[in-house]
CSV table of C-alpha atoms in Angstrom, one decimal:
chain,number,residue,atom,x,y,z
K,1,UNK,CA,0.0,0.0,0.0
K,2,UNK,CA,2.6,2.4,-1.2
K,3,UNK,CA,0.3,5.5,-1.0
K,4,UNK,CA,-1.0,4.9,2.5
K,5,UNK,CA,1.4,2.7,4.4
K,6,UNK,CA,4.3,0.4,3.8
K,7,UNK,CA,3.1,-3.1,3.2
K,8,UNK,CA,5.2,-4.6,6.0
K,9,UNK,CA,3.5,-2.3,8.5
K,10,UNK,CA,-0.1,-3.1,7.4
K,11,UNK,CA,-0.5,-5.8,10.1
K,12,UNK,CA,0.3,-3.2,12.8
K,13,UNK,CA,-2.0,-0.7,11.2
K,14,UNK,CA,-4.8,-3.3,11.0
K,15,UNK,CA,-4.5,-4.1,14.7
K,16,UNK,CA,-4.6,-0.4,15.7
K,17,UNK,CA,-7.6,0.2,13.5
K,18,UNK,CA,-9.5,-2.8,14.9
K,19,UNK,CA,-8.8,-1.5,18.4
K,20,UNK,CA,-10.1,2.0,17.6
K,21,UNK,CA,-13.1,0.8,15.5
K,22,UNK,CA,-14.5,-2.4,17.2
K,23,UNK,CA,-16.9,-3.0,14.3
K,24,UNK,CA,-14.2,-3.6,11.8
K,25,UNK,CA,-13.6,-7.2,10.7
K,26,UNK,CA,-10.6,-8.9,9.1
K,27,UNK,CA,-12.6,-8.9,5.9
K,28,UNK,CA,-13.0,-5.1,6.1
K,29,UNK,CA,-9.3,-4.8,6.4
K,30,UNK,CA,-8.2,-7.0,3.5
K,31,UNK,CA,-5.6,-5.2,1.5
K,32,UNK,CA,-5.1,-6.1,-2.2
K,33,UNK,CA,-2.4,-4.2,-4.0
K,34,UNK,CA,-3.8,-1.8,-6.5
K,35,UNK,CA,-7.2,-1.7,-4.7
K,36,UNK,CA,-6.6,1.0,-2.1
K,37,UNK,CA,-9.8,2.8,-3.0
K,38,UNK,CA,-11.9,-0.4,-2.3
K,39,UNK,CA,-10.2,-0.7,1.1
K,40,UNK,CA,-10.8,3.0,1.9
K,41,UNK,CA,-14.4,2.6,0.7
K,42,UNK,CA,-15.0,-0.3,3.1
K,43,UNK,CA,-13.4,1.6,6.0
K,44,UNK,CA,-15.4,4.7,5.1
K,45,UNK,CA,-18.6,2.8,5.2
K,46,UNK,CA,-17.9,1.2,8.5
K,47,UNK,CA,-16.4,4.2,10.3
K,48,UNK,CA,-18.3,7.1,8.8
K,49,UNK,CA,-15.1,9.0,8.2
K,50,UNK,CA,-13.9,10.5,4.9
K,51,UNK,CA,-11.3,8.9,2.8
K,52,UNK,CA,-8.9,11.8,3.5
K,53,UNK,CA,-9.4,11.4,7.3
K,54,UNK,CA,-8.8,7.7,7.0
K,55,UNK,CA,-5.6,8.2,4.9
K,56,UNK,CA,-4.3,10.7,7.5
K,57,UNK,CA,-5.1,8.3,10.3
K,58,UNK,CA,-3.4,5.3,8.6
K,59,UNK,CA,-0.3,7.4,7.8
K,60,UNK,CA,0.0,8.4,11.4
K,61,UNK,CA,0.1,4.8,12.6
């Protein structure tokens, strides 16, 4: 996920997102290279946050 977070750190980011947003599932957090918009869309739907807010949050992790 070169735009949002290094691929190696994605597991750490997933854990922190799941702690913050208890309603997120592993399926919501599946990352497929080249499909960042789909991931952000799923997260946006579950959290009610904008894509920009989510990008910023993920980059801070």
